[in-house]
PDB file of C-alpha atoms and ligand atoms in Angstrom:
ATOM      1  CA  MET A   1       0.000   0.000   0.000  1.00  0.00           C
ATOM      2  CA  SER A   2       1.285   3.437  -0.792  1.00  0.00           C
ATOM      3  CA  ILE A   3      -0.194   6.762   0.264  1.00  0.00           C
ATOM      4  CA  ALA A   4       0.974  10.179  -0.873  1.00  0.00           C
ATOM      5  CA  ASN A   5       2.429  12.314   1.908  1.00  0.00           C
ATOM      6  CA  ASP A   6       1.475  15.836   0.844  1.00  0.00           C
ATOM      7  CA  ARG A   7       3.711  17.696   3.243  1.00  0.00           C
ATOM      8  CA  THR A   8       6.996  16.086   2.338  1.00  0.00           C
ATOM      9  CA  GLY A   9       6.073  14.887  -1.117  1.00  0.00           C
ATOM     10  CA  SER A  10       7.351  11.453  -0.125  1.00  0.00           C
ATOM     11  CA  GLU A  11       5.437   8.189  -0.051  1.00  0.00           C
ATOM     12  CA  LEU A  12       4.216   6.337   3.004  1.00  0.00           C
ATOM     13  CA  ASN A  13       4.902   2.678   2.301  1.00  0.00           C
ATOM     14  CA  ILE A  14       3.260   0.016   4.429  1.00  0.00           C
ATOM     15  CA  ARG A  15       4.510  -3.552   4.210  1.00  0.00           C
ATOM     16  CA  PRO A  16       2.852  -6.279   6.295  1.00  0.00           C
ATOM     17  CA  LEU A  17       5.322  -8.327   8.357  1.00  0.00           C
ATOM     18  CA  HIS A  18       3.219 -11.283   9.483  1.00  0.00           C
ATOM     19  CA  PRO A  19      -0.269 -12.555   8.654  1.00  0.00           C
ATOM     20  CA  ALA A  20      -1.441 -11.884  12.228  1.00  0.00           C
ATOM     21  CA  LEU A  21      -0.067  -8.388  12.882  1.00  0.00           C
ATOM     22  CA  GLY A  22       2.785  -5.989  12.266  1.00  0.00           C
ATOM     23  CA  ALA A  23       3.708  -3.756   9.352  1.00  0.00           C
ATOM     24  CA  GLU A  24       6.862  -1.916   8.391  1.00  0.00           C
ATOM     25  CA  VAL A  25       6.378   1.726   7.522  1.00  0.00           C
ATOM     26  CA  SER A  26       8.810   3.766   5.467  1.00  0.00           C
ATOM     27  CA  GLY A  27       8.648   7.072   3.661  1.00  0.00           C
ATOM     28  CA  VAL A  28       7.993   9.195   6.716  1.00  0.00           C
ATOM     29  CA  ASP A  29      10.374  11.173   8.929  1.00  0.00           C
ATOM     30  CA  LEU A  30       9.153  10.824  12.515  1.00  0.00           C
ATOM     31  CA  ALA A  31      11.454  13.623  13.662  1.00  0.00           C
ATOM     32  CA  ARG A  32       9.122  16.141  11.994  1.00  0.00           C
ATOM     33  CA  PRO A  33       5.513  16.912  12.860  1.00  0.00           C
ATOM     34  CA  LEU A  34       3.156  14.766  10.813  1.00  0.00           C
ATOM     35  CA  ALA A  35       0.893  16.435   8.274  1.00  0.00           C
ATOM     36  CA  PRO A  36      -2.753  15.780   9.186  1.00  0.00           C
ATOM     37  CA  GLU A  37      -3.257  13.378   6.278  1.00  0.00           C
ATOM     38  CA  THR A  38      -0.059  11.507   7.143  1.00  0.00           C
ATOM     39  CA  PHE A  39      -1.193  11.223  10.757  1.00  0.00           C
ATOM     40  CA  LYS A  40      -4.536   9.891   9.563  1.00  0.00           C
ATOM     41  CA  ALA A  41      -2.907   7.284   7.317  1.00  0.00           C
ATOM     42  CA  LEU A  42      -0.486   6.221  10.056  1.00  0.00           C
ATOM     43  CA  HIS A  43      -3.267   5.982  12.605  1.00  0.00           C
ATOM     44  CA  GLN A  44      -5.320   3.839  10.231  1.00  0.00           C
ATOM     45  CA  ALA A  45      -2.317   1.582   9.613  1.00  0.00           C
ATOM     46  CA  TRP A  46      -1.858   1.308  13.387  1.00  0.00           C
ATOM     47  CA  MET A  47      -5.465   0.211  13.821  1.00  0.00           C
ATOM     48  CA  ASP A  48      -5.137  -2.268  10.938  1.00  0.00           C
ATOM     49  CA  TYR A  49      -1.756  -3.789  11.837  1.00  0.00           C
ATOM     50  CA  LEU A  50      -1.558  -3.206  15.644  1.00  0.00           C
ATOM     51  CA  VAL A  51       2.239  -2.970  15.564  1.00  0.00           C
ATOM     52  CA  LEU A  52       4.117  -0.560  13.303  1.00  0.00           C
ATOM     53  CA  VAL A  53       7.857  -0.775  12.726  1.00  0.00           C
ATOM     54  CA  PHE A  54       9.692   2.319  11.472  1.00  0.00           C
ATOM     55  CA  PRO A  55      13.298   1.508  10.545  1.00  0.00           C
ATOM     56  CA  GLY A  56      16.063   4.110  10.472  1.00  0.00           C
ATOM     57  CA  GLN A  57      14.517   6.730  12.742  1.00  0.00           C
ATOM     58  CA  ALA A  58      17.401   8.205  14.752  1.00  0.00           C
ATOM     59  CA  LEU A  59      15.211  10.275  17.049  1.00  0.00           C
ATOM     60  CA  SER A  60      16.384  12.218  20.076  1.00  0.00           C
ATOM     61  CA  ASP A  61      14.304  11.695  23.228  1.00  0.00           C
ATOM     62  CA  ALA A  62      12.657  15.069  22.598  1.00  0.00           C
ATOM     63  CA  GLN A  63      11.732  14.066  19.036  1.00  0.00           C
ATOM     64  CA  GLN A  64      10.390  10.708  20.203  1.00  0.00           C
ATOM     65  CA  ILE A  65       8.292  12.472  22.846  1.00  0.00           C
ATOM     66  CA  ALA A  66       6.993  14.975  20.285  1.00  0.00           C
ATOM     67  CA  PHE A  67       6.080  12.152  17.887  1.00  0.00           C
ATOM     68  CA  ALA A  68       4.281  10.245  20.639  1.00  0.00           C
ATOM     69  CA  ARG A  69       2.363  13.315  21.847  1.00  0.00           C
ATOM     70  CA  GLN A  70       0.601  13.529  18.496  1.00  0.00           C
ATOM     71  CA  PHE A  71      -1.338  10.436  19.616  1.00  0.00           C
ATOM     72  CA  GLY A  72      -2.099  11.561  23.158  1.00  0.00           C
ATOM     73  CA  ALA A  73      -0.662  12.708  26.472  1.00  0.00           C
ATOM     74  CA  LEU A  74       2.202  10.628  27.878  1.00  0.00           C
ATOM     75  CA  GLU A  75       2.546   8.638  31.051  1.00  0.00           C
ATOM     76  CA  VAL A  76       5.239   9.460  33.573  1.00  0.00           C
ATOM     77  CA  HIS A  77       6.276   6.294  35.354  1.00  0.00           C
ATOM     78  CA  HIS A  78       5.723   6.210  39.093  1.00  0.00           C
ATOM     79  CA  GLN A  79       9.139   4.748  39.911  1.00  0.00           C
ATOM     80  CA  ASP A  80      12.323   6.798  39.815  1.00  0.00           C
ATOM     81  CA  ILE A  81      14.545   3.827  38.973  1.00  0.00           C
ATOM     82  CA  ILE A  82      12.835   3.337  35.612  1.00  0.00           C
ATOM     83  CA  LYS A  83      12.305   6.789  34.215  1.00  0.00           C
ATOM     84  CA  SER A  84      15.004   8.843  32.593  1.00  0.00           C
ATOM     85  CA  ARG A  85      16.485  11.677  34.646  1.00  0.00           C
ATOM     86  CA  ALA A  86      16.675  13.958  31.634  1.00  0.00           C
ATOM     87  CA  ALA A  87      13.167  13.321  30.301  1.00  0.00           C
ATOM     88  CA  PRO A  88      10.593  11.932  32.759  1.00  0.00           C
ATOM     89  CA  GLU A  89       8.293  10.798  29.902  1.00  0.00           C
ATOM     90  CA  ILE A  90      11.009   8.317  28.873  1.00  0.00           C
ATOM     91  CA  PHE A  91      10.735   4.864  30.412  1.00  0.00           C
ATOM     92  CA  ARG A  92      14.162   3.243  30.260  1.00  0.00           C
ATOM     93  CA  VAL A  93      14.042  -0.364  29.016  1.00  0.00           C
ATOM     94  CA  SER A  94      17.720  -0.938  29.532  1.00  0.00           C
ATOM     95  CA  ASN A  95      20.482  -2.835  31.277  1.00  0.00           C
ATOM     96  CA  VAL A  96      22.531   0.367  31.178  1.00  0.00           C
ATOM     97  CA  ASP A  97      21.968   3.003  33.859  1.00  0.00           C
ATOM     98  CA  ASP A  98      21.243   6.693  33.366  1.00  0.00           C
ATOM     99  CA  ASP A  99      24.998   7.397  33.465  1.00  0.00           C
ATOM    100  CA  GLY A 100      25.744   4.878  30.708  1.00  0.00           C
ATOM    101  CA  ASN A 101      27.129   2.091  32.926  1.00  0.00           C
ATOM    102  CA  LEU A 102      26.228  -1.541  32.288  1.00  0.00           C
ATOM    103  CA  MET A 103      24.283  -2.981  35.243  1.00  0.00           C
ATOM    104  CA  THR A 104      24.581  -6.578  36.421  1.00  0.00           C
ATOM    105  CA  ALA A 105      21.768  -9.138  36.336  1.00  0.00           C
ATOM    106  CA  ALA A 106      21.422  -8.717  40.103  1.00  0.00           C
ATOM    107  CA  HIS A 107      20.586  -5.022  39.832  1.00  0.00           C
ATOM    108  CA  PRO A 108      16.925  -4.476  40.835  1.00  0.00           C
ATOM    109  CA  SER A 109      16.251  -2.444  37.666  1.00  0.00           C
ATOM    110  CA  VAL A 110      17.566  -5.268  35.501  1.00  0.00           C
ATOM    111  CA  ALA A 111      15.494  -7.787  37.467  1.00  0.00           C
ATOM    112  CA  GLN A 112      12.427  -5.634  36.875  1.00  0.00           C
ATOM    113  CA  ILE A 113      13.073  -5.014  33.180  1.00  0.00           C
ATOM    114  CA  SER A 114      13.714  -8.760  32.761  1.00  0.00           C
ATOM    115  CA  LEU A 115      10.121  -9.450  33.833  1.00  0.00           C
ATOM    116  CA  ALA A 116       9.205  -8.182  30.367  1.00  0.00           C
ATOM    117  CA  GLN A 117      10.395 -11.635  29.261  1.00  0.00           C
ATOM    118  CA  ARG A 118       6.897 -12.769  30.185  1.00  0.00           C
ATOM    119  CA  TRP A 119       3.758 -11.792  28.271  1.00  0.00           C
ATOM    120  CA  HIS A 120       2.186  -8.539  29.397  1.00  0.00           C
ATOM    121  CA  THR A 121       0.597  -5.356  28.194  1.00  0.00           C
ATOM    122  CA  ASP A 122       1.994  -2.048  29.433  1.00  0.00           C
ATOM    123  CA  SER A 123       0.424  -0.186  32.341  1.00  0.00           C
ATOM    124  CA  SER A 124      -2.523  -2.563  32.603  1.00  0.00           C
ATOM    125  CA  TYR A 125      -2.322  -1.909  36.369  1.00  0.00           C
ATOM    126  CA  ARG A 126      -3.469   1.688  35.909  1.00  0.00           C
ATOM    127  CA  PRO A 127      -7.164   2.558  36.292  1.00  0.00           C
ATOM    128  CA  VAL A 128      -6.903   3.724  32.685  1.00  0.00           C
ATOM    129  CA  PRO A 129      -4.324   1.448  31.031  1.00  0.00           C
ATOM    130  CA  SER A 130      -2.047   2.772  28.313  1.00  0.00           C
ATOM    131  CA  MET A 131      -3.278   3.227  24.749  1.00  0.00           C
ATOM    132  CA  GLY A 132       0.039   2.423  23.140  1.00  0.00           C
ATOM    133  CA  SER A 133       3.792   2.361  23.522  1.00  0.00           C
ATOM    134  CA  ILE A 134       6.518   3.685  21.264  1.00  0.00           C
ATOM    135  CA  LEU A 135       9.911   2.054  21.735  1.00  0.00           C
ATOM    136  CA  HIS A 136      13.185   3.300  20.234  1.00  0.00           C
ATOM    137  CA  GLY A 137      15.990   0.771  19.911  1.00  0.00           C
ATOM    138  CA  ILE A 138      19.107   2.814  20.648  1.00  0.00           C
ATOM    139  CA  GLU A 139      21.604   0.047  21.436  1.00  0.00           C
ATOM    140  CA  VAL A 140      20.339  -3.358  20.371  1.00  0.00           C
ATOM    141  CA  THR A 141      21.607  -6.888  20.918  1.00  0.00           C
ATOM    142  CA  ARG A 142      23.022  -9.048  18.145  1.00  0.00           C
ATOM    143  CA  GLU A 143      21.262 -12.108  19.491  1.00  0.00           C
ATOM    144  CA  GLY A 144      18.188 -12.517  21.650  1.00  0.00           C
ATOM    145  CA  GLY A 145      16.331  -9.460  22.869  1.00  0.00           C
ATOM    146  CA  GLU A 146      13.646  -9.920  20.219  1.00  0.00           C
ATOM    147  CA  THR A 147      10.276  -8.424  21.065  1.00  0.00           C
ATOM    148  CA  TRP A 148       7.293 -10.634  20.313  1.00  0.00           C
ATOM    149  CA  PHE A 149       3.782  -9.295  19.865  1.00  0.00           C
ATOM    150  CA  SER A 150       0.522 -11.200  20.005  1.00  0.00           C
ATOM    151  CA  ASN A 151      -2.741 -10.181  18.333  1.00  0.00           C
ATOM    152  CA  MET A 152      -5.289 -10.416  21.157  1.00  0.00           C
ATOM    153  CA  TYR A 153      -8.249  -9.935  18.798  1.00  0.00           C
ATOM    154  CA  LYS A 154      -7.297 -13.179  17.106  1.00  0.00           C
ATOM    155  CA  VAL A 155      -6.638 -14.853  20.454  1.00  0.00           C
ATOM    156  CA  HIS A 156     -10.102 -13.774  21.539  1.00  0.00           C
ATOM    157  CA  ASP A 157     -11.624 -15.203  18.372  1.00  0.00           C
ATOM    158  CA  ALA A 158      -9.798 -18.500  18.951  1.00  0.00           C
ATOM    159  CA  LEU A 159     -10.899 -19.005  22.571  1.00  0.00           C
ATOM    160  CA  PRO A 160     -12.384 -22.459  23.109  1.00  0.00           C
ATOM    161  CA  ALA A 161     -16.091 -22.175  23.981  1.00  0.00           C
ATOM    162  CA  ALA A 162     -15.578 -23.531  27.510  1.00  0.00           C
ATOM    163  CA  THR A 163     -12.798 -21.021  28.226  1.00  0.00           C
ATOM    164  CA  ARG A 164     -14.853 -18.149  26.874  1.00  0.00           C
ATOM    165  CA  GLN A 165     -17.667 -19.149  29.179  1.00  0.00           C
ATOM    166  CA  GLN A 166     -15.273 -19.148  32.119  1.00  0.00           C
ATOM    167  CA  ILE A 167     -14.133 -15.578  31.518  1.00  0.00           C
ATOM    168  CA  GLU A 168     -17.141 -13.886  29.948  1.00  0.00           C
ATOM    169  CA  GLY A 169     -18.315 -11.055  32.210  1.00  0.00           C
ATOM    170  CA  ARG A 170     -15.423 -11.601  34.648  1.00  0.00           C
ATOM    171  CA  LYS A 171     -12.760  -9.234  35.791  1.00  0.00           C
ATOM    172  CA  ALA A 172      -9.124  -9.945  36.502  1.00  0.00           C
ATOM    173  CA  ARG A 173      -7.038  -8.031  39.000  1.00  0.00           C
ATOM    174  CA  HIS A 174      -3.955  -6.181  37.743  1.00  0.00           C
ATOM    175  CA  ASP A 175      -1.535  -5.231  40.483  1.00  0.00           C
ATOM    176  CA  PHE A 176       1.799  -3.530  39.872  1.00  0.00           C
ATOM    177  CA  ALA A 177       3.013  -4.844  43.235  1.00  0.00           C
ATOM    178  CA  HIS A 178       2.620  -8.404  41.929  1.00  0.00           C
ATOM    179  CA  LEU A 179       6.006  -7.869  40.232  1.00  0.00           C
ATOM    180  CA  THR A 180       7.655  -8.017  43.658  1.00  0.00           C
ATOM    181  CA  THR A 181       6.526 -11.645  44.001  1.00  0.00           C
ATOM    182  CA  LEU A 182       8.064 -12.643  40.653  1.00  0.00           C
ATOM    183  CA  ALA A 183      11.615 -11.282  40.864  1.00  0.00           C
ATOM    184  CA  PRO A 184      13.993  -9.573  43.319  1.00  0.00           C
ATOM    185  CA  ILE A 185      13.088  -6.067  42.229  1.00  0.00           C
ATOM    186  CA  LYS A 186      13.570  -3.001  44.413  1.00  0.00           C
ATOM    187  CA  PRO A 187      10.941  -3.073  47.176  1.00  0.00           C
ATOM    188  CA  LEU A 188       8.225  -0.535  46.430  1.00  0.00           C
ATOM    189  CA  THR A 189       8.104   2.569  48.553  1.00  0.00           C
ATOM    190  CA  GLU A 190       4.883   3.397  50.338  1.00  0.00           C
ATOM    191  CA  ALA A 191       4.347   6.236  47.849  1.00  0.00           C
ATOM    192  CA  GLU A 192       4.801   3.837  44.909  1.00  0.00           C
ATOM    193  CA  ARG A 193       2.300   1.412  46.419  1.00  0.00           C
ATOM    194  CA  GLN A 194      -0.223   4.141  47.018  1.00  0.00           C
ATOM    195  CA  ALA A 195       0.282   5.543  43.537  1.00  0.00           C
ATOM    196  CA  MET A 196      -0.799   2.230  41.958  1.00  0.00           C
ATOM    197  CA  PRO A 197      -3.351   0.295  44.010  1.00  0.00           C
ATOM    198  CA  PRO A 198      -4.641  -2.886  42.325  1.00  0.00           C
ATOM    199  CA  VAL A 199      -7.386  -2.482  39.712  1.00  0.00           C
ATOM    200  CA  TRP A 200     -10.011  -4.873  38.343  1.00  0.00           C
ATOM    201  CA  GLN A 201     -10.425  -4.984  34.578  1.00  0.00           C
ATOM    202  CA  PRO A 202     -12.759  -6.927  32.276  1.00  0.00           C
ATOM    203  CA  MET A 203     -11.091  -9.973  30.735  1.00  0.00           C
ATOM    204  CA  LEU A 204     -12.827  -9.335  27.434  1.00  0.00           C
ATOM    205  CA  ARG A 205     -12.634  -5.790  26.147  1.00  0.00           C
ATOM    206  CA  ARG A 206     -13.901  -3.807  23.202  1.00  0.00           C
ATOM    207  CA  HIS A 207     -11.495  -1.548  21.336  1.00  0.00           C
ATOM    208  CA  PRO A 208     -12.732   2.054  21.453  1.00  0.00           C
ATOM    209  CA  VAL A 209     -11.700   2.758  17.846  1.00  0.00           C
ATOM    210  CA  THR A 210     -12.122  -0.490  15.933  1.00  0.00           C
ATOM    211  CA  GLY A 211     -15.004  -1.852  18.019  1.00  0.00           C
ATOM    212  CA  ARG A 212     -13.364  -5.290  17.930  1.00  0.00           C
ATOM    213  CA  LYS A 213     -13.250  -7.568  20.962  1.00  0.00           C
ATOM    214  CA  SER A 214     -10.014  -8.853  22.434  1.00  0.00           C
ATOM    215  CA  LEU A 215      -8.785 -10.897  25.360  1.00  0.00           C
ATOM    216  CA  PHE A 216      -7.359  -8.622  28.063  1.00  0.00           C
ATOM    217  CA  ILE A 217      -4.834 -10.239  30.345  1.00  0.00           C
ATOM    218  CA  SER A 218      -1.410  -9.103  31.500  1.00  0.00           C
ATOM    219  CA  PRO A 219       0.153 -12.128  33.170  1.00  0.00           C
ATOM    220  CA  ILE A 220       2.946 -10.333  35.069  1.00  0.00           C
ATOM    221  CA  TYR A 221       0.360  -8.183  36.850  1.00  0.00           C
ATOM    222  CA  ASN A 222      -2.609 -10.560  37.128  1.00  0.00           C
ATOM    223  CA  ASP A 223      -2.882 -12.140  40.545  1.00  0.00           C
ATOM    224  CA  ALA A 224      -6.620 -12.812  40.838  1.00  0.00           C
ATOM    225  CA  ILE A 225      -9.818 -13.400  38.884  1.00  0.00           C
ATOM    226  CA  GLU A 226     -13.248 -12.597  40.237  1.00  0.00           C
ATOM    227  CA  GLY A 227     -14.999 -15.594  41.727  1.00  0.00           C
ATOM    228  CA  MET A 228     -12.023 -17.935  41.357  1.00  0.00           C
ATOM    229  CA  ALA A 229      -9.564 -19.490  43.784  1.00  0.00           C
ATOM    230  CA  ALA A 230      -6.101 -17.910  43.497  1.00  0.00           C
ATOM    231  CA  ASP A 231      -4.453 -21.083  42.126  1.00  0.00           C
ATOM    232  CA  ASP A 232      -7.150 -21.531  39.506  1.00  0.00           C
ATOM    233  CA  ALA A 233      -6.834 -17.896  38.459  1.00  0.00           C
ATOM    234  CA  VAL A 234      -3.070 -18.151  38.003  1.00  0.00           C
ATOM    235  CA  ALA A 235      -3.483 -21.421  36.078  1.00  0.00           C
ATOM    236  CA  LEU A 236      -6.132 -19.895  33.803  1.00  0.00           C
ATOM    237  CA  VAL A 237      -4.003 -16.827  33.045  1.00  0.00           C
ATOM    238  CA  ALA A 238      -1.081 -19.137  32.217  1.00  0.00           C
ATOM    239  CA  GLU A 239      -3.288 -21.187  29.905  1.00  0.00           C
ATOM    240  CA  LEU A 240      -4.498 -18.023  28.159  1.00  0.00           C
ATOM    241  CA  ALA A 241      -0.924 -16.751  27.810  1.00  0.00           C
ATOM    242  CA  GLU A 242       0.069 -20.029  26.210  1.00  0.00           C
ATOM    243  CA  LEU A 243      -2.716 -19.664  23.668  1.00  0.00           C
ATOM    244  CA  ALA A 244      -1.596 -16.083  22.968  1.00  0.00           C
ATOM    245  CA  GLY A 245       1.936 -17.326  22.316  1.00  0.00           C
ATOM    246  CA  ARG A 246       0.989 -19.578  19.409  1.00  0.00           C
ATOM    247  CA  ASP A 247       2.957 -18.951  16.217  1.00  0.00           C
ATOM    248  CA  GLU A 248      -0.145 -18.034  14.250  1.00  0.00           C
ATOM    249  CA  PHE A 249      -0.849 -15.059  16.539  1.00  0.00           C
ATOM    250  CA  ILE A 250       2.615 -13.547  16.936  1.00  0.00           C
ATOM    251  CA  TYR A 251       5.059 -11.312  15.127  1.00  0.00           C
ATOM    252  CA  ARG A 252       8.664 -11.541  16.315  1.00  0.00           C
ATOM    253  CA  HIS A 253      10.629  -8.342  15.979  1.00  0.00           C
ATOM    254  CA  ARG A 254      14.380  -8.565  15.562  1.00  0.00           C
ATOM    255  CA  TRP A 255      15.783  -5.157  16.352  1.00  0.00           C
ATOM    256  CA  SER A 256      18.103  -3.007  14.299  1.00  0.00           C
ATOM    257  CA  ALA A 257      19.489   0.183  15.811  1.00  0.00           C
ATOM    258  CA  ASP A 258      17.114   3.116  15.357  1.00  0.00           C
ATOM    259  CA  ASP A 259      14.040   1.047  14.801  1.00  0.00           C
ATOM    260  CA  ILE A 260      10.990   2.688  16.301  1.00  0.00           C
ATOM    261  CA  VAL A 261       8.281   0.177  17.148  1.00  0.00           C
ATOM    262  CA  MET A 262       4.827   1.351  18.086  1.00  0.00           C
ATOM    263  CA  TRP A 263       2.156  -0.983  19.439  1.00  0.00           C
ATOM    264  CA  ASP A 264      -1.442  -0.779  20.587  1.00  0.00           C
ATOM    265  CA  ASN A 265      -1.714  -1.921  24.223  1.00  0.00           C
ATOM    266  CA  ARG A 266      -5.506  -2.226  23.868  1.00  0.00           C
ATOM    267  CA  CYS A 267      -5.340  -5.292  21.633  1.00  0.00           C
ATOM    268  CA  THR A 268      -1.834  -6.785  21.906  1.00  0.00           C
ATOM    269  CA  MET A 269       0.507  -8.354  24.434  1.00  0.00           C
ATOM    270  CA  HIS A 270       4.282  -8.469  24.122  1.00  0.00           C
ATOM    271  CA  GLN A 271       7.355 -10.057  25.642  1.00  0.00           C
ATOM    272  CA  VAL A 272      11.078  -9.863  25.027  1.00  0.00           C
ATOM    273  CA  THR A 273      13.275 -12.933  24.525  1.00  0.00           C
ATOM    274  CA  PRO A 274      16.252 -13.448  26.852  1.00  0.00           C
ATOM    275  CA  TYR A 275      19.640 -12.049  25.857  1.00  0.00           C
ATOM    276  CA  ASP A 276      23.171 -12.076  27.161  1.00  0.00           C
ATOM    277  CA  LEU A 277      23.268  -9.357  29.816  1.00  0.00           C
ATOM    278  CA  ALA A 278      26.938  -8.706  29.013  1.00  0.00           C
ATOM    279  CA  GLN A 279      25.625  -6.979  25.877  1.00  0.00           C
ATOM    280  CA  ARG A 280      24.349  -3.451  26.233  1.00  0.00           C
ATOM    281  CA  ARG A 281      20.691  -2.977  25.399  1.00  0.00           C
ATOM    282  CA  VAL A 282      19.275   0.531  25.526  1.00  0.00           C
ATOM    283  CA  MET A 283      15.686   1.181  24.511  1.00  0.00           C
ATOM    284  CA  HIS A 284      13.660   4.283  25.303  1.00  0.00           C
ATOM    285  CA  ARG A 285       9.898   4.066  25.585  1.00  0.00           C
ATOM    286  CA  ALA A 286       7.230   6.748  25.396  1.00  0.00           C
ATOM    287  CA  THR A 287       3.888   5.502  26.690  1.00  0.00           C
ATOM    288  CA  ILE A 288       0.611   7.039  25.522  1.00  0.00           C
ATOM    289  CA  ILE A 289      -2.063   7.450  28.186  1.00  0.00           C
ATOM    290  CA  GLY A 290      -5.249   5.476  27.531  1.00  0.00           C
ATOM    291  CA  ASP A 291      -8.213   7.214  25.933  1.00  0.00           C
ATOM    292  CA  GLY A 292     -10.641   6.098  28.631  1.00  0.00           C
ATOM    293  CA  PRO A 293     -11.525   3.276  30.976  1.00  0.00           C
ATOM    294  CA  VAL A 294     -11.473  -0.229  29.511  1.00  0.00           C
ATOM    295  CA  ILE A 295     -14.754  -1.026  27.742  1.00  0.00           C
ATOM    296  CA  ALA A 296     -16.049  -4.474  28.659  1.00  0.00           C
ATOM    297  CA  GLY A 297     -16.539  -6.668  25.590  1.00  0.00           C
TER     298      GLY A 297
HETATM  299  C1  OGA B 301       8.396  -2.487  26.882  1.00  0.00           C
HETATM  300  C2  OGA B 301       8.845  -3.880  26.878  1.00  0.00           C
HETATM  301  C3  OGA B 301      10.268  -5.273  25.621  1.00  0.00           C
HETATM  302  C4  OGA B 301      11.647  -5.161  25.152  1.00  0.00           C
HETATM  303  O1  OGA B 301       9.117  -1.631  26.366  1.00  0.00           O
HETATM  304  O2  OGA B 301       7.279  -2.227  27.343  1.00  0.00           O
HETATM  305  O3  OGA B 301       8.202  -4.736  27.429  1.00  0.00           O
HETATM  306  O4  OGA B 301      11.870  -5.371  23.970  1.00  0.00           O
HETATM  307  N1  OGA B 301       9.935  -4.073  26.184  1.00  0.00           N
HETATM  308  O5  OGA B 301      12.513  -4.881  25.958  1.00  0.00           O
HETATM  309 MN1   MN B 302       6.289  -3.873  28.072  1.00  0.00          MN
END
């Protein structure tokens, strides 16, 4: 598909990457404000493909933030160890600290970032979860460190009837503090706990733009399901995550430096594959605030 970009005179090229989701977009410079028609075309592509990959976009943090703000206001993370000192809207997905030093596996930030190796969707623990995330690969690994995305519309459509019955009309709890039970991360301060009390969210949701239904889980934050024993809830979330991880539903992104990858948190999950922590990996994320409470589906 090719759409004229009136402002720059260049062409927006959209190339699907996987039958389930993901498209590569070229012909646009994300460092510059988007012309209204380019924004419209990009937004439509985002709704159609769920994950957009923009290669060769060497954006500064300020440019990344400006690009992201065209889609909505940005989250500022509630933990100091994660956000960038220079730009609080930047969430640092990195094994390198703010001063450029490689951290060890035992560092609490690395332990926390490594939890992204399990399926999740960003900020699902907020009363209004994030709309989307925009991640800039600044220093990328040669091996491992791939980011995998799952199309949760398709996962929804593939739910076995008995499973659908189990979750229809139910809510799952999403608790940021659940992370502390999964890895030796830095203990949360009282302020951090109070900033993010647990929330209950429908397990089936309707996308506010496309109107399509998807499965809404976020396994690293889910610690309970309404009306279910804790063990059963954890087992059900694991079973759902396994379904979401089937080849037919996922696009695997292998990073090149200066890729920008943008995903819709309302209808996808993602996880990163393990990598050798002796390699530097520096990724900066801007996170778009959700456009409203989750709509039950
Ligand atoms: C994230 C995330 C995966 C990665 O940025 O939200 O989970 O590739 N990142 O590190
Ligand atoms: Mn994430």
